[in-house]
Amino acid sequence: PLSRSPRNRWLKIPDDEKGYELDLFCVPKHYEEDLDRVIIPHGLIMDRTERLARDIVRDMGGHHIVALCVLKGGYKFFSDLLDYIKALNQNCDKSVPLTVDFIRLKSYCNDQSTNSVKVIGGDELSTLTGKNVLIVEDIVETGRTMETLLSLLSECNPKMVKVVSLLVKRTPRSSGYRPDYMGFEVPDWFLVGYALDYNEYFRDLGHICILNEKAKVKYKV
Ligand code: IMP
Ligand code: MG
């Protein structure tokens, strides 16, 4: 995926990616039976996030940014991305004031995206009127969550809206929506870890991993 500008580039994880054996890394004991392979080790997530921070500051720098975290799945990526932006602010000639906002959306049950995206908490979006907003999301699958949020947000007339998603899934269910910045493009697998959950489990796992079929049954609601 080589395209014109760096912000349109991402790291592609191929369909035949084997990942890494679990016991080469540290994984919580309580999840050892539930996971098949490590797909994106925590260190690689951090390294890619550092570069996304640089691309974002280069494009949005000079303006005050309101970083809008999409809870709950986005919280780890949000926190690490903002740490990298903070580090740039401290060490570069150019710096951007950052403020934070949170919104809670829910669209998933078990490993299936449902058709309805619900806002179930967070700040009033009306505070974003006239602001430069950076939406920070964990993963885009069908694109429905992001399209819903973007249309809600547009009613509040922000000055600029950019979206960064750590992951984008290659799936025939995609609406075609693409975020402005993306960390990794991943195969059509259900992934957990680094705040991505399966019915609230696996947020307390550092690496991004594939859940096995047994675990899907074990944690089903
Ligand atoms: P979309 O609306 O289909 O794009 O789905 C986006 C939301 O579904 C994300 O914000 C996640 O919360 C959730 N999601 C999608 N795929 C996965 C996955 O593989 N693991 C965990 N959560 C996922
Ligand atoms: Mg999410």
PDB file of C-alpha atoms and ligand atoms in Angstrom:
ATOM      1  CA  PRO A   1       0.000   0.000   0.000  1.00  0.00           C
ATOM      2  CA  LEU A   2       2.320   2.738  -1.210  1.00  0.00           C
ATOM      3  CA  SER A   3       0.407   5.918  -1.762  1.00  0.00           C
ATOM      4  CA  ARG A   4       1.138   9.609  -2.128  1.00  0.00           C
ATOM      5  CA  SER A   5       1.282  10.853   1.396  1.00  0.00           C
ATOM      6  CA  PRO A   6       2.669   9.089   4.459  1.00  0.00           C
ATOM      7  CA  ARG A   7      -0.542   9.597   6.359  1.00  0.00           C
ATOM      8  CA  ASN A   8      -2.262   7.307   3.852  1.00  0.00           C
ATOM      9  CA  ARG A   9       0.146   4.463   4.537  1.00  0.00           C
ATOM     10  CA  TRP A  10      -0.187   1.645   6.995  1.00  0.00           C
ATOM     11  CA  LEU A  11       1.344  -1.672   7.948  1.00  0.00           C
ATOM     12  CA  LYS A  12      -0.435  -4.540   6.250  1.00  0.00           C
ATOM     13  CA  ILE A  13      -0.748  -7.843   8.110  1.00  0.00           C
ATOM     14  CA  PRO A  14      -1.305 -10.463   5.347  1.00  0.00           C
ATOM     15  CA  ASP A  15      -3.960 -13.206   5.419  1.00  0.00           C
ATOM     16  CA  ASP A  16      -1.271 -15.877   5.763  1.00  0.00           C
ATOM     17  CA  GLU A  17       0.355 -14.136   8.741  1.00  0.00           C
ATOM     18  CA  LYS A  18       1.334 -16.788  11.274  1.00  0.00           C
ATOM     19  CA  GLY A  19       2.098 -14.384  14.108  1.00  0.00           C
ATOM     20  CA  TYR A  20       4.113 -15.676  17.033  1.00  0.00           C
ATOM     21  CA  GLU A  21       3.818 -18.532  19.493  1.00  0.00           C
ATOM     22  CA  LEU A  22       2.273 -17.426  22.782  1.00  0.00           C
ATOM     23  CA  ASP A  23       5.028 -18.796  24.970  1.00  0.00           C
ATOM     24  CA  LEU A  24       7.641 -16.585  23.303  1.00  0.00           C
ATOM     25  CA  PHE A  25       5.952 -13.620  25.000  1.00  0.00           C
ATOM     26  CA  CYS A  26       4.464 -12.782  28.386  1.00  0.00           C
ATOM     27  CA  VAL A  27       0.724 -13.407  28.423  1.00  0.00           C
ATOM     28  CA  PRO A  28      -1.483 -13.409  31.540  1.00  0.00           C
ATOM     29  CA  LYS A  29      -1.858 -16.926  32.926  1.00  0.00           C
ATOM     30  CA  HIS A  30      -5.668 -16.574  32.991  1.00  0.00           C
ATOM     31  CA  TYR A  31      -5.759 -16.214  29.194  1.00  0.00           C
ATOM     32  CA  GLU A  32      -3.191 -18.828  28.136  1.00  0.00           C
ATOM     33  CA  GLU A  33      -5.861 -21.371  27.165  1.00  0.00           C
ATOM     34  CA  ASP A  34      -7.928 -18.823  25.248  1.00  0.00           C
ATOM     35  CA  LEU A  35      -5.439 -17.530  22.709  1.00  0.00           C
ATOM     36  CA  ASP A  36      -3.945 -19.083  19.600  1.00  0.00           C
ATOM     37  CA  ARG A  37      -1.140 -16.762  18.513  1.00  0.00           C
ATOM     38  CA  VAL A  38       0.229 -13.304  19.140  1.00  0.00           C
ATOM     39  CA  ILE A  39      -0.479 -11.283  16.003  1.00  0.00           C
ATOM     40  CA  ILE A  40       0.835  -7.824  16.908  1.00  0.00           C
ATOM     41  CA  PRO A  41       3.262  -7.728  19.847  1.00  0.00           C
ATOM     42  CA  HIS A  42       2.916  -4.760  22.187  1.00  0.00           C
ATOM     43  CA  GLY A  43       6.286  -3.314  21.169  1.00  0.00           C
ATOM     44  CA  LEU A  44       5.283  -3.157  17.522  1.00  0.00           C
ATOM     45  CA  ILE A  45       2.016  -1.416  18.443  1.00  0.00           C
ATOM     46  CA  MET A  46       4.045   1.188  20.318  1.00  0.00           C
ATOM     47  CA  ASP A  47       6.535   1.721  17.487  1.00  0.00           C
ATOM     48  CA  ARG A  48       3.805   2.200  14.904  1.00  0.00           C
ATOM     49  CA  THR A  49       1.882   4.506  17.281  1.00  0.00           C
ATOM     50  CA  GLU A  50       4.968   6.685  17.673  1.00  0.00           C
ATOM     51  CA  ARG A  51       5.034   7.224  13.915  1.00  0.00           C
ATOM     52  CA  LEU A  52       1.278   7.933  13.744  1.00  0.00           C
ATOM     53  CA  ALA A  53       1.809  10.640  16.379  1.00  0.00           C
ATOM     54  CA  ARG A  54       4.448  12.243  14.171  1.00  0.00           C
ATOM     55  CA  ASP A  55       2.222  12.145  11.060  1.00  0.00           C
ATOM     56  CA  ILE A  56      -0.723  13.621  12.961  1.00  0.00           C
ATOM     57  CA  VAL A  57       1.291  16.458  14.486  1.00  0.00           C
ATOM     58  CA  ARG A  58       2.770  17.246  11.093  1.00  0.00           C
ATOM     59  CA  ASP A  59      -0.713  17.555   9.544  1.00  0.00           C
ATOM     60  CA  MET A  60      -2.701  19.038  12.421  1.00  0.00           C
ATOM     61  CA  GLY A  61       0.104  20.931  14.147  1.00  0.00           C
ATOM     62  CA  GLY A  62      -0.417  24.615  14.711  1.00  0.00           C
ATOM     63  CA  HIS A  63      -4.022  24.044  15.724  1.00  0.00           C
ATOM     64  CA  HIS A  64      -5.419  23.156  19.094  1.00  0.00           C
ATOM     65  CA  ILE A  65      -6.465  19.480  18.924  1.00  0.00           C
ATOM     66  CA  VAL A  66      -9.322  17.925  20.858  1.00  0.00           C
ATOM     67  CA  ALA A  67      -8.550  14.213  21.010  1.00  0.00           C
ATOM     68  CA  LEU A  68     -11.813  12.279  21.266  1.00  0.00           C
ATOM     69  CA  CYS A  69     -11.389   8.785  22.680  1.00  0.00           C
ATOM     70  CA  VAL A  70     -13.924   6.179  21.605  1.00  0.00           C
ATOM     71  CA  LEU A  71     -14.430   4.052  24.713  1.00  0.00           C
ATOM     72  CA  LYS A  72     -13.810   1.468  25.817  1.00  0.00           C
ATOM     73  CA  GLY A  73     -11.690  -0.207  23.126  1.00  0.00           C
ATOM     74  CA  GLY A  74      -9.785   2.927  22.225  1.00  0.00           C
ATOM     75  CA  TYR A  75      -8.417   3.773  25.650  1.00  0.00           C
ATOM     76  CA  LYS A  76      -4.997   2.105  25.423  1.00  0.00           C
ATOM     77  CA  PHE A  77      -4.255   3.410  21.957  1.00  0.00           C
ATOM     78  CA  PHE A  78      -5.553   6.844  22.971  1.00  0.00           C
ATOM     79  CA  SER A  79      -3.353   6.999  26.014  1.00  0.00           C
ATOM     80  CA  ASP A  80      -0.195   5.803  24.227  1.00  0.00           C
ATOM     81  CA  LEU A  81      -0.802   7.981  21.150  1.00  0.00           C
ATOM     82  CA  LEU A  82      -1.234  11.048  23.340  1.00  0.00           C
ATOM     83  CA  ASP A  83       1.939  10.233  25.227  1.00  0.00           C
ATOM     84  CA  TYR A  84       3.828  10.231  21.929  1.00  0.00           C
ATOM     85  CA  ILE A  85       2.204  13.498  20.843  1.00  0.00           C
ATOM     86  CA  LYS A  86       3.168  14.958  24.244  1.00  0.00           C
ATOM     87  CA  ALA A  87       6.750  13.825  23.724  1.00  0.00           C
ATOM     88  CA  LEU A  88       6.819  15.593  20.342  1.00  0.00           C
ATOM     89  CA  ASN A  89       5.360  18.720  21.928  1.00  0.00           C
ATOM     90  CA  GLN A  90       8.146  18.716  24.480  1.00  0.00           C
ATOM     91  CA  ASN A  91      10.958  18.158  22.032  1.00  0.00           C
ATOM     92  CA  CYS A  92      10.081  19.995  18.813  1.00  0.00           C
ATOM     93  CA  ASP A  93       9.929  23.609  17.701  1.00  0.00           C
ATOM     94  CA  LYS A  94       6.305  23.109  16.733  1.00  0.00           C
ATOM     95  CA  SER A  95       3.819  22.139  19.443  1.00  0.00           C
ATOM     96  CA  VAL A  96       0.049  21.671  19.625  1.00  0.00           C
ATOM     97  CA  PRO A  97      -2.155  22.205  22.662  1.00  0.00           C
ATOM     98  CA  LEU A  98      -4.125  19.041  23.352  1.00  0.00           C
ATOM     99  CA  THR A  99      -7.337  18.591  25.243  1.00  0.00           C
ATOM    100  CA  VAL A 100      -9.240  15.349  25.690  1.00  0.00           C
ATOM    101  CA  ASP A 101     -12.811  14.208  25.403  1.00  0.00           C
ATOM    102  CA  PHE A 102     -14.483  10.819  25.707  1.00  0.00           C
ATOM    103  CA  ILE A 103     -17.450   9.123  24.117  1.00  0.00           C
ATOM    104  CA  ARG A 104     -18.764   5.637  24.730  1.00  0.00           C
ATOM    105  CA  LEU A 105     -20.243   3.671  21.846  1.00  0.00           C
ATOM    106  CA  LYS A 106     -21.425   0.096  21.700  1.00  0.00           C
ATOM    107  CA  SER A 107     -22.081  -2.006  18.612  1.00  0.00           C
ATOM    108  CA  TYR A 108     -20.792  -5.475  19.401  1.00  0.00           C
ATOM    109  CA  CYS A 109     -22.248  -8.604  20.990  1.00  0.00           C
ATOM    110  CA  ASN A 110     -20.036 -11.717  21.165  1.00  0.00           C
ATOM    111  CA  ASP A 111     -17.928 -11.564  17.987  1.00  0.00           C
ATOM    112  CA  GLN A 112     -20.604  -9.998  15.797  1.00  0.00           C
ATOM    113  CA  SER A 113     -21.107  -6.367  14.893  1.00  0.00           C
ATOM    114  CA  THR A 114     -24.774  -5.522  15.439  1.00  0.00           C
ATOM    115  CA  ASN A 115     -26.643  -3.148  13.174  1.00  0.00           C
ATOM    116  CA  SER A 116     -27.216  -0.525  15.797  1.00  0.00           C
ATOM    117  CA  VAL A 117     -24.507   1.742  17.138  1.00  0.00           C
ATOM    118  CA  LYS A 118     -25.456   3.229  20.473  1.00  0.00           C
ATOM    119  CA  VAL A 119     -23.963   6.211  22.255  1.00  0.00           C
ATOM    120  CA  ILE A 120     -24.064   5.057  25.867  1.00  0.00           C
ATOM    121  CA  GLY A 121     -22.135   7.798  27.585  1.00  0.00           C
ATOM    122  CA  GLY A 122     -19.467  10.457  27.530  1.00  0.00           C
ATOM    123  CA  ASP A 123     -19.279  14.204  27.090  1.00  0.00           C
ATOM    124  CA  GLU A 124     -21.797  16.284  25.164  1.00  0.00           C
ATOM    125  CA  LEU A 125     -20.644  16.440  21.534  1.00  0.00           C
ATOM    126  CA  SER A 126     -21.831  20.056  21.377  1.00  0.00           C
ATOM    127  CA  THR A 127     -18.640  21.110  23.203  1.00  0.00           C
ATOM    128  CA  LEU A 128     -16.778  20.244  19.974  1.00  0.00           C
ATOM    129  CA  THR A 129     -18.331  23.045  17.904  1.00  0.00           C
ATOM    130  CA  GLY A 130     -15.582  24.987  16.092  1.00  0.00           C
ATOM    131  CA  LYS A 131     -12.832  22.633  17.291  1.00  0.00           C
ATOM    132  CA  ASN A 132     -10.240  20.528  15.477  1.00  0.00           C
ATOM    133  CA  VAL A 133     -11.206  17.039  16.505  1.00  0.00           C
ATOM    134  CA  LEU A 134      -9.069  13.920  16.303  1.00  0.00           C
ATOM    135  CA  ILE A 135     -11.218  10.822  16.815  1.00  0.00           C
ATOM    136  CA  VAL A 136      -9.177   7.952  18.260  1.00  0.00           C
ATOM    137  CA  GLU A 137     -10.602   4.463  17.659  1.00  0.00           C
ATOM    138  CA  ASP A 138      -9.295   0.943  18.198  1.00  0.00           C
ATOM    139  CA  ILE A 139     -10.582  -0.854  15.113  1.00  0.00           C
ATOM    140  CA  VAL A 140     -12.735  -0.180  12.054  1.00  0.00           C
ATOM    141  CA  GLU A 141     -14.571  -3.198  10.741  1.00  0.00           C
ATOM    142  CA  THR A 142     -17.789  -2.456   8.809  1.00  0.00           C
ATOM    143  CA  GLY A 143     -17.171   1.264   9.305  1.00  0.00           C
ATOM    144  CA  ARG A 144     -20.659   1.716  10.735  1.00  0.00           C
ATOM    145  CA  THR A 145     -19.504   2.896  14.162  1.00  0.00           C
ATOM    146  CA  MET A 146     -17.286   5.577  12.673  1.00  0.00           C
ATOM    147  CA  GLU A 147     -19.809   6.682  10.071  1.00  0.00           C
ATOM    148  CA  THR A 148     -22.444   7.020  12.803  1.00  0.00           C
ATOM    149  CA  LEU A 149     -20.108   9.009  15.030  1.00  0.00           C
ATOM    150  CA  LEU A 150     -19.012  11.250  12.147  1.00  0.00           C
ATOM    151  CA  SER A 151     -22.596  12.059  11.258  1.00  0.00           C
ATOM    152  CA  LEU A 152     -23.467  12.819  14.903  1.00  0.00           C
ATOM    153  CA  LEU A 153     -20.395  15.008  15.133  1.00  0.00           C
ATOM    154  CA  SER A 154     -21.119  16.914  11.926  1.00  0.00           C
ATOM    155  CA  GLU A 155     -24.368  18.163  13.476  1.00  0.00           C
ATOM    156  CA  CYS A 156     -22.182  20.046  15.983  1.00  0.00           C
ATOM    157  CA  ASN A 157     -20.119  21.782  13.285  1.00  0.00           C
ATOM    158  CA  PRO A 158     -16.550  21.103  14.358  1.00  0.00           C
ATOM    159  CA  LYS A 159     -13.897  23.029  12.387  1.00  0.00           C
ATOM    160  CA  MET A 160     -12.006  19.915  11.329  1.00  0.00           C
ATOM    161  CA  VAL A 161     -12.417  16.202  11.997  1.00  0.00           C
ATOM    162  CA  LYS A 162      -9.706  13.579  11.484  1.00  0.00           C
ATOM    163  CA  VAL A 163      -9.952   9.931  12.419  1.00  0.00           C
ATOM    164  CA  VAL A 164      -7.112   7.687  13.523  1.00  0.00           C
ATOM    165  CA  SER A 165      -7.735   3.992  14.006  1.00  0.00           C
ATOM    166  CA  LEU A 166      -5.083   1.595  15.244  1.00  0.00           C
ATOM    167  CA  LEU A 167      -6.543  -1.251  13.163  1.00  0.00           C
ATOM    168  CA  VAL A 168      -8.668  -1.585  10.047  1.00  0.00           C
ATOM    169  CA  LYS A 169     -10.084  -4.992   9.149  1.00  0.00           C
ATOM    170  CA  ARG A 170     -10.049  -6.276   5.558  1.00  0.00           C
ATOM    171  CA  THR A 171     -13.567  -7.591   5.285  1.00  0.00           C
ATOM    172  CA  PRO A 172     -16.310  -7.901   2.669  1.00  0.00           C
ATOM    173  CA  ARG A 173     -18.620  -6.387   5.318  1.00  0.00           C
ATOM    174  CA  SER A 174     -16.795  -3.055   5.056  1.00  0.00           C
ATOM    175  CA  SER A 175     -18.817  -0.067   3.895  1.00  0.00           C
ATOM    176  CA  GLY A 176     -15.673   1.233   2.201  1.00  0.00           C
ATOM    177  CA  TYR A 177     -15.039   3.770   4.960  1.00  0.00           C
ATOM    178  CA  ARG A 178     -11.336   4.485   5.603  1.00  0.00           C
ATOM    179  CA  PRO A 179      -9.950   6.545   8.476  1.00  0.00           C
ATOM    180  CA  ASP A 180      -7.489   9.389   7.817  1.00  0.00           C
ATOM    181  CA  TYR A 181      -4.732   7.568   9.666  1.00  0.00           C
ATOM    182  CA  MET A 182      -4.398   3.862  10.354  1.00  0.00           C
ATOM    183  CA  GLY A 183      -1.829   1.786  12.161  1.00  0.00           C
ATOM    184  CA  PHE A 184      -2.334  -1.691  10.732  1.00  0.00           C
ATOM    185  CA  GLU A 185      -4.593  -3.356   8.196  1.00  0.00           C
ATOM    186  CA  VAL A 186      -5.541  -6.777   9.561  1.00  0.00           C
ATOM    187  CA  PRO A 187      -7.197  -9.918   8.124  1.00  0.00           C
ATOM    188  CA  ASP A 188     -10.846 -10.696   8.830  1.00  0.00           C
ATOM    189  CA  TRP A 189     -10.133 -12.216  12.249  1.00  0.00           C
ATOM    190  CA  PHE A 190     -11.581 -11.450  15.640  1.00  0.00           C
ATOM    191  CA  LEU A 191      -8.729  -9.865  17.590  1.00  0.00           C
ATOM    192  CA  VAL A 192      -8.364  -9.151  21.288  1.00  0.00           C
ATOM    193  CA  GLY A 193      -5.878  -7.422  23.562  1.00  0.00           C
ATOM    194  CA  TYR A 194      -4.514  -3.897  23.974  1.00  0.00           C
ATOM    195  CA  ALA A 195      -8.028  -2.860  25.104  1.00  0.00           C
ATOM    196  CA  LEU A 196      -9.850  -4.756  22.335  1.00  0.00           C
ATOM    197  CA  ASP A 197     -12.284  -7.051  24.083  1.00  0.00           C
ATOM    198  CA  TYR A 198     -14.504 -10.056  23.700  1.00  0.00           C
ATOM    199  CA  ASN A 199     -17.509  -9.378  25.954  1.00  0.00           C
ATOM    200  CA  GLU A 200     -15.292  -7.205  28.181  1.00  0.00           C
ATOM    201  CA  TYR A 201     -12.512  -9.794  28.571  1.00  0.00           C
ATOM    202  CA  PHE A 202      -8.941  -9.478  27.211  1.00  0.00           C
ATOM    203  CA  ARG A 203      -8.598  -5.722  27.666  1.00  0.00           C
ATOM    204  CA  ASP A 204      -5.948  -6.638  30.262  1.00  0.00           C
ATOM    205  CA  LEU A 205      -3.694  -8.264  27.661  1.00  0.00           C
ATOM    206  CA  GLY A 206      -0.797  -6.280  26.209  1.00  0.00           C
ATOM    207  CA  HIS A 207      -0.410  -7.894  22.784  1.00  0.00           C
ATOM    208  CA  ILE A 208      -3.013  -8.153  20.034  1.00  0.00           C
ATOM    209  CA  CYS A 209      -3.886 -11.840  19.684  1.00  0.00           C
ATOM    210  CA  ILE A 210      -6.315 -14.214  17.971  1.00  0.00           C
ATOM    211  CA  LEU A 211      -8.971 -15.715  20.178  1.00  0.00           C
ATOM    212  CA  ASN A 212      -9.517 -19.457  19.745  1.00  0.00           C
ATOM    213  CA  GLU A 213     -12.923 -21.053  19.126  1.00  0.00           C
ATOM    214  CA  LYS A 214     -13.049 -22.579  22.614  1.00  0.00           C
ATOM    215  CA  ALA A 215     -12.682 -19.157  24.194  1.00  0.00           C
ATOM    216  CA  LYS A 216     -15.486 -17.726  22.048  1.00  0.00           C
ATOM    217  CA  VAL A 217     -17.794 -20.280  23.658  1.00  0.00           C
ATOM    218  CA  LYS A 218     -16.312 -19.885  27.143  1.00  0.00           C
ATOM    219  CA  TYR A 219     -16.888 -16.110  27.282  1.00  0.00           C
ATOM    220  CA  LYS A 220     -20.113 -16.015  25.257  1.00  0.00           C
ATOM    221  CA  VAL A 221     -23.046 -14.033  26.697  1.00  0.00           C
TER     222      VAL A 221
HETATM  223  P1  IMP B   1     -17.687  -1.408  12.975  1.00  0.00           P
HETATM  224  O1  IMP B   1     -18.803  -0.502  13.385  1.00  0.00           O
HETATM  225  O2  IMP B   1     -18.176  -2.670  12.337  1.00  0.00           O
HETATM  226  O3  IMP B   1     -16.626  -0.723  12.130  1.00  0.00           O
HETATM  227  O4  IMP B   1     -17.008  -1.950  14.279  1.00  0.00           O
HETATM  228  C1  IMP B   1     -16.242  -1.192  15.035  1.00  0.00           C
HETATM  229  C2  IMP B   1     -16.291  -1.589  16.501  1.00  0.00           C
HETATM  230  O5  IMP B   1     -16.503  -2.991  16.692  1.00  0.00           O
HETATM  231  C3  IMP B   1     -14.953  -1.288  17.086  1.00  0.00           C
HETATM  232  O6  IMP B   1     -14.967  -0.032  17.682  1.00  0.00           O
HETATM  233  C4  IMP B   1     -14.755  -2.396  18.095  1.00  0.00           C
HETATM  234  O7  IMP B   1     -15.216  -1.961  19.337  1.00  0.00           O
HETATM  235  C5  IMP B   1     -15.588  -3.537  17.610  1.00  0.00           C
HETATM  236  N1  IMP B   1     -14.756  -4.554  16.915  1.00  0.00           N
HETATM  237  C6  IMP B   1     -14.698  -4.814  15.596  1.00  0.00           C
HETATM  238  N2  IMP B   1     -13.856  -5.814  15.312  1.00  0.00           N
HETATM  239  C7  IMP B   1     -13.340  -6.221  16.486  1.00  0.00           C
HETATM  240  C8  IMP B   1     -12.374  -7.234  16.854  1.00  0.00           C
HETATM  241  O8  IMP B   1     -11.790  -7.971  16.029  1.00  0.00           O
HETATM  242  N3  IMP B   1     -12.112  -7.343  18.184  1.00  0.00           N
HETATM  243  C9  IMP B   1     -12.699  -6.562  19.125  1.00  0.00           C
HETATM  244  N4  IMP B   1     -13.592  -5.592  18.823  1.00  0.00           N
HETATM  245  C10 IMP B   1     -13.916  -5.425  17.517  1.00  0.00           C
HETATM  246 MG    MG B   2     -14.287   0.591  19.428  1.00  0.00          MG
END
